[in-house]
Coordinates of C-alpha atoms in Angstrom, one line a residue:
M1 CA -147.4 59.9 -95.7
A2 CA -147.8 60.3 -91.7
F3 CA -150.9 60.4 -91.5
A4 CA -151.4 57.5 -93.1
A5 CA -148.7 55.5 -90.8
S6 CA -150.2 57.4 -87.8
D7 CA -153.9 56.0 -88.7
E8 CA -152.7 52.2 -89.5
D9 CA -151.4 52.7 -85.7
A10 CA -154.6 53.5 -84.3
K11 CA -156.7 50.6 -86.4
D12 CA -153.8 48.0 -85.1
T13 CA -154.8 49.5 -81.7
A14 CA -157.9 50.0 -81.4
S15 CA -158.9 46.0 -83.3
E16 CA -156.4 44.6 -79.6
S17 CA -158.1 47.1 -77.1
C18 CA -161.0 46.0 -75.1
E19 CA -164.4 46.3 -77.0
P20 CA -166.3 47.7 -73.5
C21 CA -163.6 49.9 -72.8
M22 CA -163.2 51.8 -76.0
S23 CA -167.4 52.6 -75.7
Y24 CA -165.8 54.6 -72.4
C25 CA -162.7 56.2 -74.6
K26 CA -160.6 54.1 -72.9
E27 CA -158.0 52.2 -74.7
I28 CA -156.7 49.0 -72.6
T29 CA -155.3 46.0 -74.1
A30 CA -157.8 43.2 -75.0
T31 CA -156.2 39.6 -73.3
V32 CA -159.7 37.5 -73.5
Y33 CA -162.2 36.6 -76.8
C34 CA -165.6 35.5 -76.9
L35 CA -166.2 33.4 -79.0
D36 CA -170.5 33.6 -78.7
C37 CA -170.0 37.4 -79.0
D38 CA -166.9 37.8 -81.2
E39 CA -165.5 40.6 -78.8
K40 CA -162.5 41.2 -77.1
F41 CA -162.1 41.9 -73.0
C42 CA -159.7 42.9 -71.0
E43 CA -158.5 40.8 -67.7
A44 CA -161.5 42.7 -65.4
C45 CA -164.2 42.9 -68.4
G46 CA -163.7 39.2 -69.3
N47 CA -164.1 38.0 -65.4
C48 CA -167.1 40.2 -65.4
H49 CA -168.3 38.7 -68.5
K50 CA -167.9 35.5 -67.3
K51 CA -170.0 36.1 -63.9
S52 CA -172.8 37.5 -66.3
K53 CA -176.1 35.3 -65.8
L54 CA -176.3 35.7 -70.0
S55 CA -172.7 35.6 -70.4
K56 CA -171.3 32.7 -67.8
D57 CA -171.5 29.7 -70.4
H58 CA -170.1 32.0 -73.6
K59 CA -166.6 29.9 -74.3
L60 CA -163.6 32.5 -73.4
S61 CA -159.9 31.4 -74.5
K62 CA -157.3 34.3 -74.4
I63 CA -156.7 36.7 -77.4
E64 CA -153.8 34.9 -79.4
E65 CA -155.7 31.8 -79.9
A66 CA -159.0 33.5 -80.6
P67 CA -160.1 32.2 -84.0
P68 CA -159.4 33.6 -87.7
S69 CA -162.8 35.7 -88.6
H70 CA -163.8 33.2 -90.9
V71 CA -163.9 30.3 -88.8
V72 CA -166.2 32.8 -86.8
H73 CA -168.1 33.3 -89.8
L74 CA -168.4 29.9 -90.4
M75 CA -170.1 28.9 -86.9
K76 CA -171.8 31.3 -86.6
E77 CA -173.7 30.0 -90.4
L78 CA -173.4 26.8 -88.9
T79 CA -175.9 27.9 -86.0
T80 CA -178.4 30.2 -87.7
C81 CA -181.3 29.2 -88.8
P82 CA -181.5 29.1 -92.5
N83 CA -185.4 30.3 -92.3
H84 CA -185.0 33.3 -89.7
Q85 CA -181.6 34.7 -89.8
A86 CA -181.9 36.5 -86.4
E87 CA -181.9 32.9 -84.7
E88 CA -179.8 30.2 -83.8
V89 CA -180.6 26.8 -84.2
V90 CA -181.3 25.1 -81.1
Y91 CA -183.8 21.8 -82.3
V92 CA -183.2 18.6 -84.7
C93 CA -186.7 17.6 -86.3
V94 CA -186.5 14.1 -86.3
D95 CA -189.4 13.7 -88.5
E96 CA -188.7 15.7 -90.9
D97 CA -184.9 15.7 -90.0
K98 CA -184.6 19.3 -90.2
L99 CA -183.0 22.1 -87.8
C100 CA -184.8 24.6 -86.5
C101 CA -185.2 27.4 -83.8
N102 CA -187.3 28.5 -81.3
Q103 CA -189.5 30.1 -83.4
C104 CA -189.7 27.0 -86.1
A105 CA -190.4 24.7 -83.6
N106 CA -193.6 26.6 -82.5
T107 CA -195.0 27.1 -86.1
Q108 CA -193.5 25.1 -88.8
H109 CA -192.9 22.0 -86.6
R110 CA -195.9 22.4 -84.0
Q111 CA -197.8 19.1 -85.4
C112 CA -194.1 16.9 -85.6
K113 CA -193.7 14.5 -82.7
R114 CA -190.2 14.7 -82.1
L115 CA -188.2 17.7 -81.8
D116 CA -185.0 16.8 -80.1
T117 CA -182.6 19.4 -78.7
I118 CA -179.1 19.4 -81.1
E119 CA -177.3 17.7 -77.8
Q120 CA -179.7 15.8 -76.6
Y121 CA -179.7 14.2 -81.0
M122 CA -176.1 14.1 -80.9
T123 CA -175.8 11.8 -78.5
N124 CA -178.5 9.8 -79.2
P125 CA -179.7 10.1 -82.3
T126 CA -181.8 7.5 -83.3
V127 CA -184.0 6.4 -80.1
T128 CA -186.3 8.6 -78.7
N129 CA -186.2 7.8 -75.3
P130 CA -183.2 6.2 -74.0
T131 CA -184.5 4.8 -70.8
E132 CA -187.1 2.3 -72.7
R133 CA -184.0 0.9 -74.0
I134 CA -183.7 -1.0 -70.5
E135 CA -187.2 -1.0 -69.2
K136 CA -186.9 -4.5 -69.2
K137 CA -183.7 -4.9 -67.2
K138 CA -185.5 -2.6 -64.7
T139 CA -187.4 -5.3 -62.7
S140 CA -184.6 -7.5 -62.2
T141 CA -182.1 -4.7 -60.6
T142 CA -182.9 -3.0 -57.4
R143 CA -183.7 0.9 -58.7
T144 CA -180.1 1.8 -57.2
N145 CA -178.2 -0.6 -59.6
W146 CA -180.8 0.6 -62.7
N147 CA -179.8 3.9 -62.1
Q148 CA -176.1 3.1 -61.7
Q149 CA -176.8 1.5 -65.0
F150 CA -178.6 4.1 -67.3
K151 CA -175.8 6.2 -66.1
L152 CA -173.2 4.1 -67.3
Q153 CA -175.3 3.2 -70.8
D154 CA -176.2 6.7 -71.1
T155 CA -172.3 7.8 -70.6
N156 CA -171.2 4.8 -72.6
M157 CA -173.7 5.8 -75.8
C158 CA -172.1 9.8 -75.1
E159 CA -168.9 8.8 -75.3
E160 CA -169.9 6.5 -79.0
Y161 CA -171.7 9.0 -80.9
V162 CA -168.9 11.5 -80.1
K163 CA -166.2 8.9 -81.3
K164 CA -168.7 8.3 -84.0
T165 CA -169.2 12.4 -85.0
V166 CA -165.1 12.4 -84.6
D167 CA -164.8 9.3 -87.1
S168 CA -167.2 11.0 -89.8
N169 CA -165.2 14.3 -89.5
E170 CA -161.8 12.2 -90.4
S171 CA -164.4 10.0 -93.1
I172 CA -165.5 13.2 -94.8
M173 CA -161.8 14.8 -94.7
A174 CA -160.9 11.3 -96.2
K175 CA -163.2 11.5 -98.7
L176 CA -162.4 15.5 -99.5
N177 CA -158.0 14.2 -99.9
E178 CA -159.6 11.8 -102.7
F179 CA -161.5 14.0 -104.4
Q180 CA -158.6 16.8 -104.3
S181 CA -156.3 13.7 -105.7
Q182 CA -158.7 12.9 -108.3
L183 CA -159.1 16.4 -109.5
Q184 CA -155.4 17.0 -109.3
G185 CA -155.0 14.0 -111.8
I186 CA -158.0 15.4 -114.0
I187 CA -156.1 18.8 -114.0
A188 CA -152.9 16.9 -115.3
H189 CA -154.7 15.2 -117.5
E190 CA -156.1 18.4 -119.1
I191 CA -152.8 19.9 -119.0
S192 CA -151.2 17.1 -120.9
Q193 CA -153.7 17.0 -123.3
R194 CA -153.7 20.3 -124.1
A195 CA -150.0 20.3 -125.5
F196 CA -150.6 16.9 -127.7
V197 CA -154.3 18.5 -128.9
E198 CA -152.2 21.8 -130.2
E199 CA -148.9 19.8 -131.3
N200 CA -151.7 17.6 -133.6
S201 CA -153.3 20.6 -135.0
K202 CA -150.1 21.1 -136.5
C203 CA -150.3 17.3 -138.2
V204 CA -152.6 18.5 -140.4
S205 CA -150.7 21.3 -142.5
N206 CA -147.9 19.0 -142.6
Y207 CA -150.1 16.1 -144.3
L208 CA -151.9 18.6 -146.2
E209 CA -147.9 19.7 -148.0
I210 CA -147.3 15.9 -148.6
V211 CA -150.4 15.7 -150.9
H212 CA -149.9 18.8 -152.1
A213 CA -147.4 17.6 -154.4
K214 CA -149.9 15.3 -155.8
F215 CA -152.9 17.7 -156.9
E216 CA -151.5 21.2 -156.6
S217 CA -154.0 22.1 -159.0
A218 CA -156.8 21.5 -156.7
F219 CA -155.3 21.8 -153.5
N220 CA -155.8 25.2 -152.4
T221 CA -159.8 24.8 -152.4
L222 CA -159.1 21.6 -150.1
Q223 CA -156.5 23.5 -147.6
N224 CA -158.8 26.1 -147.0
E225 CA -162.0 24.0 -145.8
L226 CA -159.3 21.7 -143.8
I227 CA -157.7 24.4 -142.3
V228 CA -161.1 25.8 -141.4
Q229 CA -162.3 22.2 -140.1
S230 CA -158.3 22.0 -138.1
E231 CA -159.0 25.7 -136.5
Q232 CA -162.6 25.1 -135.6
Q233 CA -161.8 21.8 -133.6
T234 CA -159.1 22.8 -132.5
K235 CA -160.7 25.2 -130.8
D236 CA -163.8 23.3 -129.9
L237 CA -160.9 20.8 -127.9
L238 CA -159.2 23.8 -126.4
R239 CA -162.1 25.4 -125.2
K240 CA -163.3 22.0 -123.7
I241 CA -160.1 21.8 -122.7
S242 CA -160.3 24.7 -120.7
N243 CA -163.4 24.1 -119.3
Q244 CA -162.8 21.3 -117.9
E245 CA -159.8 22.7 -116.1
T246 CA -161.6 25.4 -115.5
S247 CA -164.2 23.5 -114.0
A248 CA -162.0 20.9 -111.9
A249 CA -159.5 23.8 -110.6
D250 CA -162.8 25.7 -109.3
L251 CA -164.3 22.3 -107.5
C252 CA -160.5 21.5 -105.9
D253 CA -160.5 25.1 -104.4
Q254 CA -164.1 24.0 -102.9
V255 CA -162.2 21.1 -102.0
K256 CA -159.3 22.9 -100.2
R257 CA -161.8 25.4 -98.2
D258 CA -163.8 22.6 -97.4
Q259 CA -160.8 20.6 -95.8
E260 CA -159.9 24.2 -94.0
N261 CA -163.1 24.3 -92.9
M262 CA -163.1 21.2 -91.5
N263 CA -159.9 21.5 -89.9
A264 CA -160.6 24.9 -88.7
I265 CA -164.0 24.0 -86.9
K266 CA -161.9 20.6 -85.1
Q267 CA -159.4 22.9 -83.8
H268 CA -162.0 25.9 -83.0
G269 CA -165.2 24.9 -82.1
Q270 CA -167.4 22.9 -80.3
E271 CA -168.6 19.2 -80.5
K272 CA -171.8 21.0 -82.0
H273 CA -170.1 22.7 -84.5
I274 CA -168.6 19.4 -85.8
F275 CA -172.0 17.7 -86.2
L276 CA -173.3 20.3 -88.1
L277 CA -170.3 20.6 -90.1
S278 CA -170.7 16.9 -90.2
R279 CA -174.3 17.3 -91.6
K280 CA -173.8 20.1 -93.6
M281 CA -171.2 18.7 -95.5
S282 CA -173.3 15.0 -96.2
G283 CA -174.9 17.1 -99.2
T284 CA -171.9 18.9 -100.1
L285 CA -170.0 15.2 -100.6
K286 CA -172.5 14.5 -102.4
D287 CA -172.1 17.2 -105.1
I288 CA -168.1 17.1 -105.5
E289 CA -169.0 13.2 -106.1
T290 CA -172.0 14.3 -108.8
K291 CA -169.3 16.9 -110.6
T292 CA -166.1 15.0 -109.9
Q293 CA -167.0 11.9 -111.5
K294 CA -169.3 14.4 -114.2
L295 CA -165.6 15.6 -115.1
E296 CA -163.9 12.4 -115.2
R297 CA -166.5 11.1 -117.5
E298 CA -165.8 13.9 -119.9
K299 CA -162.1 13.8 -119.9
T300 CA -160.5 15.2 -123.0
K301 CA -159.7 12.1 -125.1
Q302 CA -160.0 13.5 -128.5
K303 CA -157.2 13.6 -131.3
I304 CA -156.8 15.8 -134.4
K305 CA -156.3 13.6 -137.7
V306 CA -156.6 13.8 -141.3
V307 CA -159.2 10.8 -142.7
E308 CA -158.4 9.7 -145.7
R309 CA -161.5 9.1 -147.1
S310 CA -160.6 8.1 -150.6
S311 CA -156.9 7.2 -152.3
I312 CA -154.9 9.9 -153.3
D313 CA -155.3 8.9 -157.3
G314 CA -159.4 9.6 -155.8
I315 CA -158.4 12.6 -154.2
V316 CA -156.8 14.3 -157.2
R317 CA -160.1 13.2 -158.7
S318 CA -162.5 15.0 -156.5
I319 CA -159.9 17.0 -154.3
S320 CA -162.5 19.3 -152.9
T321 CA -164.6 17.0 -150.8
A322 CA -162.4 13.8 -150.9
L323 CA -161.0 14.7 -147.1
E324 CA -162.2 16.2 -143.7
V325 CA -161.1 16.8 -140.2
K326 CA -162.1 14.8 -137.6
Q327 CA -161.6 13.9 -133.5
K328 CA -160.8 10.3 -133.1
K329 CA -160.5 9.4 -129.4

């Protein structure tokens, strides 16, 4: 037991130690976290990291403000090229509406007319050259005024797109909340329907007991047939309810995960991560909507009920085939 405690303490110490220093067998407490490298540094190593040409633009934060590991994984997943796992996405191919890395740009997209960096696309997703929009104004103003107008318009355009990105993020969250509410309603309905269906199945036996007094001699055959039907249809309904309930719960869990990811990226990610996640979520929302609509259409509404196909007197004469159990909405 003592060894186990010691190992655990060592593990905790290692997890909060400066990683470069540990490679030199030094245990120095980490105070800084690099999101781009997913690495912890002490103050001295962190300062060196910020001064290095290769890492001077990396995003550093205090160790206690570092995002959870699953958020780091999500942000890396968003920026990883789908075709080349070792590369990060750098461009948006406007012609094919696809994300691509440097390798993609030099191979599959060499013939494409417009490749924007993600940063360019985020600030201006629809116009190839922003100066074209104000070219006509150029002749009527001085170069100084024109440059001022261009900078102002470019700034306004960036601010407008950032606002649209935030609005899109909020719209996605609102849609996820709507799906969550709808799915929770479906789950509540199926739970209520389960009790109702289970209670209904008992009515078959009760009904048969009432009829039994009139045709006891032929009742055994009929009873066996109806009980089989009742159990089978009850089993079918309960199976359907379980499937509906499980599907809705799984989809609800997915919605919750997507909500957590949206909030986490909004809190810890950059505008690029928010843009990429919003882009990814557009397809996810359609999938959730399709599945939710299918669950809504297939809500369990059937009831188990004995249907009299003939009068009681007729049942006495043809008891073996007179009754059947059906599901009714």
